């Protein structure tokens, strides 16, 4: 993706979710309330602090307890059902770091996000812009990223 | 063909067309006149050739999402095709691309069209995101059956009109592979009602189209139940001979039997693909064998279905953050029985639909 675009995409998606699918947005925030998650997509880091009623994008990480690293190509493959979440994890295309308890919370929050995204009328247009901005070839995660 | 025979055939075709026009017309949502509800309606077609399984479904459903404008609808085309490879999609159309005429069968979704005219269904579809297009003409060869007021647990009843046997002609192109259809067997039905996906509802439904065109028999059957499938709300087997429906087995005349083992497909094709994010399961609650039996007086019928492959149409629930799964199961079926003293036995192709939930 172009510089900064995943942050923009994520911010727009939270705005859409909050206005068009408030129950899904509420469920996402409820699952991860009090937790900070760092999402790294194509090397771009976006820390998110969750409270009980909102998700706030931070300018820099403070104390993340969950670290998620992937690529826009892997995200689009998930959306196109070319692979499942567990297949992406097993293929090192989706890296998750955190305690098992926190990762389960993240999974529940992610499912709430997906359910909202799949129902929100404006999401297909947002996804289309994400697809257009994404790289056509996948940059594999670096050894530093995979740890 | 003699003049008398020709006149009879033309007259029959016109009469079937009249019957379909009278029973199968699109009802439309009362939302357009300000009545709030959860109206759903679809026109459904399945075409089965030796090489191709094809499902095409035009639907309009009240848009119940909180962000939707009052009275707005979701117009969708579901298309699933297997010609050795799976393809298809669920496409949704914005209101300005949608025209559906109540009182007729006349759908325009952007460049896609479904119309019943001149005694034939004409279907033209070209998917936007997938390399699939079709231009088909389906000629009904049986009279329709109208089954109104099928009870539902949470709301008004469901309605069903079915034309179990048609002949499909035209072309289908999938990924650059063009299939020419000449008098291939097809099935059509039409449902409408007021309910939410996610309600306490499930169904097992199917039809059998004979492999031999000279076989005069065709049938369709349905069991509507609660989600746990512990209580049947309705169960029917409808049997046609030539053009006419000749027997209906209802309720206690009907028994369904499912094998305890499950179908274990190597792969399940899912549409829309993104819904696999929330329904990624590689297994399905589909029995490895399925049978239905009906007996009424001296008439009886037995139909055994052996599932072969399955695709899934995944619909986000209206009622909650669940998913309603339409398992579309291709099967080979064996039918035997005796109706009005006439014994019969034939094999056929089926697509069974098993509604499940996650």
Coordinates of C-alpha atoms in Angstrom, one line a residue, chain A residues 20-24 78-81 84 86-87 111 114-115 118-121, chain B residues 65-68 129 273-278 280 282 316-317 320-323:
Chain A
X20 CA -23.4 2.0 10.0
X21 CA -23.0 -1.0 12.3
X22 CA -22.9 0.3 15.8
X23 CA -23.5 -3.1 17.5
X24 CA -20.4 -4.5 15.7
X78 CA -8.3 -13.6 3.1
X79 CA -11.1 -11.5 1.7
X80 CA -11.1 -13.5 -1.5
X81 CA -11.2 -16.7 0.4
X84 CA -8.4 -18.9 5.8
X86 CA -5.5 -20.3 10.2
X87 CA -3.9 -21.1 6.9
X111 CA -14.8 -11.5 14.3
X114 CA -15.6 -8.8 10.2
X115 CA -19.4 -9.2 10.9
X118 CA -19.7 -7.6 5.9
X119 CA -22.9 -5.8 6.7
X120 CA -22.0 -2.2 6.4
X121 CA -23.3 -0.7 3.2
Chain B
X65 CA -29.7 -2.5 8.2
X66 CA -29.9 0.6 10.4
X67 CA -28.0 2.7 7.9
X68 CA -30.4 1.9 5.1
X129 CA -16.1 -9.5 -10.8
X273 CA -16.0 -15.2 -0.8
X274 CA -15.5 -12.6 1.9
X275 CA -18.2 -14.3 4.0
X276 CA -15.7 -17.2 4.4
X277 CA -14.0 -14.9 7.0
X278 CA -16.8 -15.6 9.4
X280 CA -14.5 -20.7 7.2
X282 CA -14.2 -26.9 5.7
X316 CA -25.3 -12.6 7.0
X317 CA -28.1 -12.9 9.5
X320 CA -27.8 -11.4 14.9
X321 CA -24.1 -11.7 14.0
X322 CA -24.6 -15.2 12.8
X323 CA -24.5 -16.6 9.3

